[in-house]
Coordinates of C-alpha atoms and ligand atoms in Angstrom, one line a residue:
M439 CA 0.1 0.2 0.1
A440 CA 1.4 3.6 -0.7
K441 CA 2.7 5.7 2.1
R442 CA -0.3 7.4 3.6
R443 CA -0.3 11.3 3.6
I444 CA -1.6 13.9 5.9
L445 CA -2.2 17.1 5.2
A446 CA -1.5 19.8 8.2
G447 CA -1.2 23.5 8.5
G448 CA -3.3 26.4 9.1
I449 CA -3.6 29.4 11.1
A450 CA -3.2 29.2 14.9
Q451 CA -4.0 32.4 17.0
E452 CA -6.6 33.8 19.9
S453 CA -8.3 36.8 19.6
H454 CA -9.4 39.3 22.0
S455 CA -12.8 41.2 20.9
F456 CA -11.5 44.2 22.7
N457 CA -8.0 44.7 21.8
P458 CA -7.8 47.1 19.3
V459 CA -4.4 46.1 17.6
P460 CA -4.6 44.1 14.5
T461 CA -2.7 41.1 14.5
G462 CA -0.8 41.3 11.1
R463 CA 1.5 39.4 9.1
S464 CA 4.7 40.1 10.8
W465 CA 3.5 39.0 14.2
F466 CA 3.4 35.2 12.8
N467 CA 6.1 32.8 12.6
I468 CA 5.5 31.2 9.1
R469 CA 6.5 27.8 8.3
A470 CA 6.1 25.3 5.6
G471 CA 7.2 22.3 3.6
R472 CA 10.5 20.1 5.2
E473 CA 11.6 23.3 7.6
A474 CA 7.8 23.2 9.6
V475 CA 8.1 19.1 9.9
E476 CA 11.9 19.0 11.2
G477 CA 11.3 22.0 13.4
A478 CA 8.0 20.3 14.8
R479 CA 9.4 16.9 15.2
G480 CA 9.8 15.8 18.3
S481 CA 8.5 19.0 20.0
N482 CA 5.8 19.2 22.6
S483 CA 3.6 21.1 19.8
V484 CA 0.5 20.0 18.1
L485 CA 2.5 19.8 14.9
G486 CA 4.9 17.8 16.3
G487 CA 2.4 15.6 17.9
I488 CA 0.9 15.1 14.4
V489 CA 4.2 14.2 13.1
D490 CA 5.1 11.6 15.4
A491 CA 1.7 10.0 15.2
A492 CA 2.0 10.0 11.8
E493 CA 5.4 9.1 11.3
A494 CA 4.9 6.2 13.9
S495 CA 2.5 4.7 11.6
G496 CA 4.4 5.2 8.7
A497 CA 2.5 8.1 7.2
E498 CA 4.0 10.9 5.8
V499 CA 3.2 14.9 6.8
I500 CA 2.9 17.5 4.4
V501 CA 2.5 20.8 5.7
P502 CA 1.5 23.5 2.9
V503 CA 1.8 26.4 5.7
L504 CA 1.3 27.1 9.4
F505 CA 1.1 30.5 10.5
R506 CA 1.4 30.2 14.7
A507 CA 1.3 34.0 16.5
Q508 CA 0.5 34.6 19.7
S509 CA -2.8 35.7 21.3
G510 CA -3.7 39.6 20.6
G511 CA -6.2 41.7 18.5
P512 CA -8.2 39.9 15.8
V513 CA -6.2 38.8 12.9
E514 CA -6.0 40.9 9.4
E515 CA -8.2 39.6 7.1
A516 CA -5.5 39.4 4.3
V517 CA -3.2 37.3 6.6
F518 CA -6.3 35.1 7.3
A519 CA -7.1 34.5 3.3
D520 CA -3.8 34.0 2.4
A521 CA -3.3 31.4 5.2
R522 CA -6.7 29.7 3.9
D523 CA -5.9 30.2 0.2
I524 CA -2.5 28.3 0.7
L525 CA -4.2 25.4 2.4
C526 CA -7.3 25.2 0.1
D527 CA -4.5 25.4 -3.1
A528 CA -2.8 22.2 -1.8
A529 CA -6.2 20.7 -0.6
R530 CA -7.2 20.8 -4.1
R531 CA -3.8 18.8 -5.3
G532 CA -5.3 16.1 -3.5
D533 CA -2.2 14.0 -3.1
F534 CA -3.1 13.0 0.7
D535 CA -5.6 10.5 2.8
A536 CA -6.8 12.9 5.6
I537 CA -6.3 16.6 6.9
V538 CA -5.3 17.2 10.4
L539 CA -5.2 21.1 11.9
P540 CA -2.8 22.1 14.5
L541 CA -5.3 25.5 15.1
H542 CA -5.8 27.5 18.4
G543 CA -9.7 27.9 17.8
G544 CA -11.0 31.3 19.1
M545 CA -9.6 33.5 16.5
L546 CA -11.6 36.6 15.3
T547 CA -10.5 38.8 12.0
P548 CA -12.5 41.9 11.5
S549 CA -15.5 39.9 9.2
L550 CA -15.3 36.7 11.0
E551 CA -16.2 35.5 14.1
D552 CA -15.2 31.8 13.5
P553 CA -12.4 31.7 11.0
E554 CA -11.4 27.9 12.0
G555 CA -14.9 27.0 10.8
A556 CA -14.9 28.9 7.7
L557 CA -11.5 27.4 6.8
M558 CA -13.0 23.9 7.6
A559 CA -16.0 25.0 5.2
A560 CA -13.4 25.7 2.4
L561 CA -11.2 22.7 3.0
R562 CA -14.8 20.4 2.9
A563 CA -15.9 22.2 -0.2
I564 CA -12.9 21.0 -1.9
V565 CA -12.5 17.2 -0.8
G566 CA -15.7 16.4 0.3
D567 CA -16.9 14.6 3.2
D568 CA -15.3 11.3 2.9
V569 CA -11.6 12.6 3.4
P570 CA -10.8 12.2 7.2
M571 CA -10.6 15.5 8.7
T572 CA -9.6 16.2 12.6
A573 CA -8.3 19.0 14.1
G574 CA -5.8 19.7 17.5
F575 CA -6.9 23.0 19.4
D576 CA -6.2 24.5 22.6
L577 CA -8.5 23.9 25.5
H578 CA -9.4 27.9 25.5
A579 CA -10.8 27.5 22.2
H580 CA -14.4 28.7 21.0
V581 CA -15.9 25.8 19.8
T582 CA -18.7 26.7 17.3
P583 CA -21.6 24.5 15.7
E584 CA -19.8 24.9 12.1
I585 CA -16.4 23.3 13.3
L586 CA -18.1 20.8 14.8
A587 CA -20.1 19.6 11.6
R588 CA -16.7 20.2 9.4
C589 CA -14.3 18.3 11.7
D590 CA -14.9 14.5 12.6
L591 CA -13.0 14.5 15.3
L592 CA -11.8 17.7 17.6
A593 CA -9.5 16.6 19.9
G594 CA -8.3 19.7 23.1
Y595 CA -5.5 20.1 25.5
L596 CA -6.5 18.2 28.4
T597 CA -4.3 20.5 30.6
N598 CA -4.0 23.8 31.9
P599 CA -1.5 25.0 32.1
H600 CA -0.7 23.6 28.9
A601 CA 1.5 20.7 29.1
D602 CA -0.2 18.0 26.4
Q603 CA 0.2 20.1 23.0
G604 CA 1.9 17.2 21.4
S605 CA -0.5 14.1 22.7
T606 CA -3.3 16.5 22.0
G607 CA -1.7 16.2 18.0
R608 CA -1.2 12.8 18.5
R609 CA -5.1 11.9 19.2
A610 CA -6.6 13.8 16.1
T611 CA -3.5 12.2 13.8
R612 CA -4.7 8.8 15.5
A613 CA -8.2 9.5 15.2
A614 CA -7.6 10.4 11.3
L615 CA -5.5 7.2 10.9
D616 CA -7.9 4.7 12.3
M617 CA -10.9 6.4 10.2
L618 CA -8.8 5.5 7.3
E619 CA -8.2 2.2 8.8
G620 CA -11.7 1.8 9.2
R621 CA -11.3 1.1 13.1
L622 CA -12.8 4.6 14.2
R623 CA -16.0 6.2 13.1
P624 CA -16.4 9.1 15.2
A625 CA -19.7 9.8 16.8
L626 CA -20.4 12.9 18.9
A627 CA -22.0 14.2 22.1
A628 CA -21.6 17.7 22.5
V629 CA -23.2 20.0 25.1
H630 CA -22.7 23.8 25.2
L631 CA -22.9 25.5 28.4
P632 CA -23.2 30.0 28.5
M633 CA -21.0 30.2 30.8
L634 CA -16.9 31.4 31.3
T635 CA -14.4 30.3 33.8
L636 CA -12.7 32.9 35.3
G637 CA -9.8 32.3 37.9
H638 CA -10.1 29.0 39.4
D639 CA -9.6 26.3 35.9
R640 CA -6.2 25.0 36.4
T641 CA -6.7 21.2 35.5
D642 CA -4.7 20.4 38.2
E643 CA -6.8 22.1 40.8
E644 CA -10.6 21.2 41.6
P645 CA -13.1 21.5 40.2
L646 CA -11.5 20.7 36.5
L647 CA -9.2 18.2 38.0
S648 CA -12.1 15.7 39.0
L649 CA -14.2 16.3 35.9
H650 CA -11.1 15.4 33.5
R651 CA -10.2 12.5 35.9
R652 CA -13.9 11.5 35.1
A653 CA -13.0 11.9 31.5
R654 CA -9.8 10.0 31.7
E655 CA -11.6 7.2 33.0
A656 CA -14.7 7.0 30.6
V657 CA -12.0 6.7 27.8
E658 CA -9.9 4.1 29.7
R659 CA -13.2 2.1 30.2
G660 CA -14.5 2.6 26.5
A661 CA -17.3 4.4 27.3
A662 CA -16.0 7.1 25.1
H663 CA -13.1 6.9 22.4
D664 CA -12.0 10.6 23.4
V665 CA -13.1 13.0 25.6
S666 CA -12.4 17.2 25.5
I667 CA -13.5 19.8 28.0
F668 CA -13.1 23.2 26.2
N669 CA -13.0 26.2 28.5
A670 CA -12.8 29.1 26.3
Q671 CA -11.0 32.5 25.7
Q672 CA -12.8 34.8 27.9
F673 CA -12.6 37.7 26.0
L674 CA -14.3 36.9 22.7
D675 CA -17.8 38.9 22.3
V676 CA -19.3 36.1 19.9
R677 CA -22.7 34.3 19.6
G678 CA -22.1 31.1 21.6
L679 CA -19.3 32.1 23.7
G680 CA -18.8 29.5 26.5
Q681 CA -18.2 25.4 27.4
W682 CA -18.1 22.9 25.5
V683 CA -18.1 19.2 26.9
L684 CA -17.3 16.7 23.6
A685 CA -17.3 13.4 23.5
Y686 CA -16.7 10.9 20.6
G687 CA -17.6 7.5 20.5
N688 CA -16.8 4.8 18.2
G689 CA -20.2 4.5 15.9
T690 CA -22.6 5.8 18.7
P691 CA -22.3 9.2 20.5
P692 CA -21.5 8.5 24.3
D693 CA -24.4 10.9 25.6
D694 CA -24.4 9.9 29.0
V695 CA -20.4 10.9 29.3
A696 CA -21.0 13.9 27.9
L697 CA -24.4 14.6 30.0
E698 CA -22.8 13.9 33.1
L699 CA -19.4 16.0 32.6
A700 CA -21.3 18.9 31.4
R701 CA -24.1 19.0 34.3
T702 CA -21.2 18.7 36.7
L703 CA -19.7 21.5 35.5
W704 CA -22.5 23.9 35.0
D705 CA -23.6 22.5 38.6
R706 CA -19.8 23.8 40.1
R707 CA -19.8 26.6 37.9
R708 CA -19.5 29.1 41.0
E709 CA -16.2 27.1 42.1
L710 CA -14.3 28.3 38.8
I711 CA -14.8 31.9 39.9
G712 CA -11.2 32.7 41.7
T713 CA -9.6 35.6 43.2
Y714 CA -5.9 36.5 42.7
P715 CA -3.3 38.1 45.5
S716 CA -2.4 41.9 45.3
L717 CA 0.6 43.3 43.4
E718 CA 1.3 45.0 46.8
E719 CA 1.3 42.3 48.7
Q720 CA 4.0 40.4 46.3
L721 CA 6.1 43.7 46.3
D722 CA 6.4 43.6 50.2
R723 CA 7.4 40.1 49.9
A724 CA 9.7 40.5 47.5
A725 CA 10.9 43.6 49.5
R726 CA 11.3 41.4 52.8
G727 CA 13.5 38.9 50.4
T728 CA 12.0 35.5 49.0
P729 CA 14.0 32.6 48.4
R730 CA 13.6 31.8 45.0
P731 CA 12.9 35.1 42.4
L732 CA 9.4 36.0 42.4
V733 CA 7.8 35.2 39.2
L734 CA 4.7 37.7 38.7
G735 CA 2.2 36.8 36.6
D736 CA 0.3 40.8 35.2
Q737 CA -3.2 38.9 35.2
G738 CA -4.7 42.2 33.7
D739 CA -2.4 42.4 30.8
R740 CA -1.5 39.1 29.6
V741 CA -0.7 39.0 25.9
A742 CA -1.4 35.4 26.5
G743 CA -5.1 36.2 27.1
G744 CA -5.0 38.6 24.3
S745 CA -4.3 41.5 26.1
P746 CA -1.9 44.4 24.1
G747 CA 1.0 44.3 26.8
D748 CA 1.7 48.0 27.1
G749 CA 0.5 48.2 30.1
T750 CA 2.3 50.1 32.7
H751 CA 0.6 49.2 36.1
V752 CA 3.0 47.1 37.4
L753 CA 6.1 49.1 35.9
R754 CA 4.7 51.9 37.6
A755 CA 4.6 49.9 40.8
L756 CA 8.3 49.2 40.5
L757 CA 9.9 52.1 40.0
A758 CA 7.7 53.5 42.3
R759 CA 9.6 51.7 45.4
G760 CA 12.8 51.6 46.4
D761 CA 13.1 48.6 48.6
L762 CA 12.6 46.2 46.1
P763 CA 15.5 43.7 43.9
A764 CA 16.3 44.0 40.9
S765 CA 13.0 43.2 38.6
A766 CA 12.4 43.0 34.9
V767 CA 9.3 43.8 33.0
P768 CA 8.2 43.7 29.6
V769 CA 6.7 46.8 27.9
V770 CA 5.4 46.6 24.1
D771 CA 6.5 50.3 22.7
A772 CA 7.6 50.1 19.3
E773 CA 8.9 53.9 19.2
A774 CA 10.6 53.5 22.5
V775 CA 12.6 50.4 20.9
R776 CA 13.6 52.6 18.0
A777 CA 14.9 55.4 20.1
C778 CA 17.2 52.5 22.0
L779 CA 18.5 51.3 18.9
A780 CA 19.5 54.6 17.4
A781 CA 20.9 55.8 20.8
G782 CA 22.8 52.3 21.2
P783 CA 24.0 50.3 24.6
G784 CA 25.6 52.1 27.2
R785 CA 23.8 55.4 26.8
E786 CA 21.3 56.8 29.0
V787 CA 17.6 57.8 27.6
T788 CA 15.0 59.3 28.9
L789 CA 11.7 57.9 27.1
T790 CA 8.1 57.4 27.5
V791 CA 7.0 53.9 27.3
G792 CA 3.5 51.9 27.1
G793 CA 0.1 53.1 28.1
R794 CA -1.3 53.7 24.4
F795 CA -3.6 50.6 24.4
S796 CA -3.6 49.5 27.9
R797 CA -5.2 52.6 29.3
V798 CA -5.3 51.1 33.2
A799 CA -1.9 53.3 33.6
P800 CA -1.0 56.0 31.7
P801 CA 2.4 56.4 29.8
T802 CA 5.2 56.0 31.6
E803 CA 8.4 58.4 31.9
V804 CA 11.8 56.4 32.2
T805 CA 15.6 57.6 32.3
G806 CA 17.5 54.6 31.9
V807 CA 21.0 53.0 30.4
V808 CA 20.4 50.8 27.4
V809 CA 22.0 48.0 28.4
A810 CA 21.1 45.5 25.2
A811 CA 19.4 46.5 21.6
G812 CA 18.9 44.4 18.4
T813 CA 16.7 44.0 15.6
S814 CA 16.1 40.5 15.8
A815 CA 16.5 37.6 18.0
E816 CA 15.6 33.5 18.3
V817 CA 14.1 32.3 21.6
V818 CA 14.3 28.6 22.4
Y819 CA 11.8 27.4 24.8
D820 CA 13.1 25.3 28.0
G821 CA 9.5 23.8 28.5
P822 CA 8.1 22.1 29.6
A823 CA 5.6 23.5 27.6
D824 CA 6.4 23.6 24.1
A825 CA 10.2 22.7 25.3
G826 CA 12.5 23.4 21.9
Y827 CA 9.9 25.1 20.3
R828 CA 11.9 28.3 18.0
A829 CA 10.3 31.9 18.1
A830 CA 11.3 34.8 16.3
L831 CA 12.1 38.3 18.2
G832 CA 11.7 41.3 16.4
A833 CA 13.2 44.6 17.3
H834 CA 14.0 44.9 21.0
A835 CA 15.9 46.9 23.9
V836 CA 16.4 46.8 27.5
L837 CA 16.6 49.8 29.4
R838 CA 17.8 49.5 33.1
A839 CA 16.3 52.2 35.5
G840 CA 17.7 51.9 38.8
K841 CA 17.3 48.2 39.7
V842 CA 14.2 47.8 37.3
H843 CA 15.0 46.2 33.6
V844 CA 12.5 47.7 31.4
V845 CA 12.2 45.0 28.4
L846 CA 11.0 46.8 25.4
T847 CA 9.9 45.0 22.4
D848 CA 8.1 46.0 19.3
Q849 CA 5.7 43.4 19.2
P850 CA 3.8 41.8 22.0
Y851 CA 5.0 38.3 23.9
S852 CA 3.5 36.4 26.3
Y853 CA 6.8 35.7 28.3
L854 CA 5.5 31.9 28.7
D855 CA 9.2 30.8 28.7
P856 CA 12.6 32.4 30.5
G857 CA 14.0 31.9 27.1
Y858 CA 12.5 35.6 26.2
F859 CA 14.2 37.2 28.8
R860 CA 17.4 35.5 28.1
A861 CA 16.9 36.0 24.5
M862 CA 17.2 39.3 25.1
G863 CA 20.4 39.6 27.8
V864 CA 18.2 39.5 30.6
D865 CA 19.0 36.0 33.1
P866 CA 15.9 36.2 34.7
A867 CA 17.3 33.5 37.4
Q868 CA 19.4 35.8 38.4
L869 CA 16.5 38.7 39.5
G870 CA 14.5 39.3 42.5
I871 CA 11.2 39.8 40.6
V872 CA 10.2 38.8 36.9
V873 CA 7.5 39.8 35.4
T874 CA 5.5 37.7 32.5
R875 CA 2.2 38.6 30.1
S876 CA 0.5 35.1 31.3
G877 CA -1.8 34.1 34.1
Y878 CA -0.8 30.2 34.1
H879 CA 1.2 29.0 31.2
F880 CA 4.4 30.8 32.8
T881 CA 3.7 28.7 35.9
L882 CA 5.2 25.3 34.0
N883 CA 8.2 26.7 32.3
Y884 CA 9.4 29.2 35.1
A885 CA 9.2 26.7 37.8
A886 CA 12.5 25.6 37.5
I887 CA 13.6 29.0 38.1
G888 CA 11.2 30.9 40.5
E889 CA 7.9 30.9 42.7
C890 CA 5.1 31.7 40.2
V891 CA 2.7 34.1 41.5
T892 CA -0.4 35.7 39.3
V893 CA -1.3 39.1 40.7
D894 CA -4.7 40.9 40.5
T895 CA -3.8 43.5 37.9
P896 CA -6.7 45.7 36.4
G897 CA -6.4 46.0 32.5
M898 CA -8.1 44.2 29.5
T899 CA -7.6 41.0 30.4
S900 CA -8.6 41.0 34.1
Y901 CA -11.1 38.5 35.0
R902 CA -13.3 41.3 36.1
V903 CA -15.5 40.7 33.0
A904 CA -18.1 42.9 34.1
E905 CA -15.9 46.2 33.2
L906 CA -15.6 44.8 30.2
P907 CA -18.0 45.6 26.9
F908 CA -19.6 42.6 26.0
T909 CA -22.8 42.3 24.1
V910 CA -23.1 39.9 21.6
A911 CA -21.9 37.0 23.7
R912 CA -24.2 37.5 26.3
P913 CA -26.4 35.9 28.7
F914 CA -23.4 34.0 30.0
F915 CA -22.5 33.1 33.7
P916 CA -21.0 34.8 35.5
L917 CA -22.0 38.1 34.2
D918 CA -25.8 37.4 33.9
D919 CA -27.8 35.1 36.3
I920 CA -29.2 32.4 34.3
E921 CA -30.6 28.9 34.6
V922 CA -29.9 26.8 32.4
T923 CA -30.6 23.0 32.0
P924 CA -27.7 21.0 30.0
R925 CA -28.7 19.3 26.9
L926 CA -26.8 17.4 24.2
H927 CA -26.3 19.9 21.1
A928 CA -27.8 18.7 17.8
R929 CA -25.4 18.6 14.9
G930 CA -26.4 21.2 12.2
S931 CA -28.9 22.7 14.2
G932 CA -26.8 26.0 14.1
V933 CA -25.9 28.4 17.0
P934 CA -26.2 26.9 20.6
Ligands
LIG1003 ZN1 -5.2 28.2 26.2

């Protein structure tokens, strides 16, 4: 038999409805062909898992293109169209047996609130219904009826912070291969819940810990073939925002599994609303001295959640206090980077940085010495999440003001991995305070160098959702006091 071929690719980004900064082409890491496959092989990424599972069964992966970017504002229309068209051109060539899509889910463009569903519809229009098409999505995906109608099996991460990107890609790929071999006929039982998780949604803590345990047990005892629980990006003002429980059976939809998990999720919804310690209290701790560096997640301005990353709330607090150890805080400001590059390392400059899009604290004047500056750099992730992943940094500079290292970039980054700081010449392990633009995921990759604490700061990605201008997505819990009886979603029934 000829070697099986898997078509994999697309465009992966998580959007934030209220971030006014569009995500343009230069923000994407774009890989294709052999380079994409070889770069992914062995890495803990969804594409890495696709390559692993395919090659383990003697199949080959072809990647026409994979665009991948950090979370941010909606993706520019032309960028999405480009990725879609490249993938569709490859689909028209027809030299493959199945499609497996390594996407985030939860992207927006100015005109589309479900680009992933549109991409899948475009692919289906070309390949028809008989070619297996599966996908590996982030647990924070916005799942839609369109996606569920087009995709034979949608596998989501089972961990938050996310550590199972690779195994998600393997689940999606094995499902496609099993379908090709006639061993699997995915039958979906799905439940949608109009609610958000806001703060207590780690999968290694209750209530999600036991929910995922029960999902795993259902798969292990054969009651379901694959189960995912999607917790949805919280900052999408789109129709049908909320949680999805997806349980796939082989031939028969495992209705009971999906319903039981969804009922529990709904019943325990109040437990999913969390609170965070204050910034001041953590800075007080740092001032007294902590055994290991304090790695602070800036909850209100998380690029990992789609925020612009130019917030100055934490920077101002660090500059205002004289009793703190050495620190590093990232701020996006292309103009400030240009000024540092023009001045050059070793020169003192006075700049006004940040606060252009994240409006909870104003632009802030900083006088400091440029200690590093460059037009590009490469980040290599330590992991464990996405270990080995290589990301390109654009123009950047580090401005040292007293003990504060202001890490300036021309684009937002989430600083999920200590590699970001090292790529710009700052060793986070040598500091007392390190600020990241993430709320969960940084805790995995910084665990080796410090104590990770997410602090309650104001901003676009704060979980105080009542402060955000939601309209389309409402009603949903907890903004609206609604009563819901979890029920099975009928495929093809439109928006839930
Ligand atoms: Zn996520």
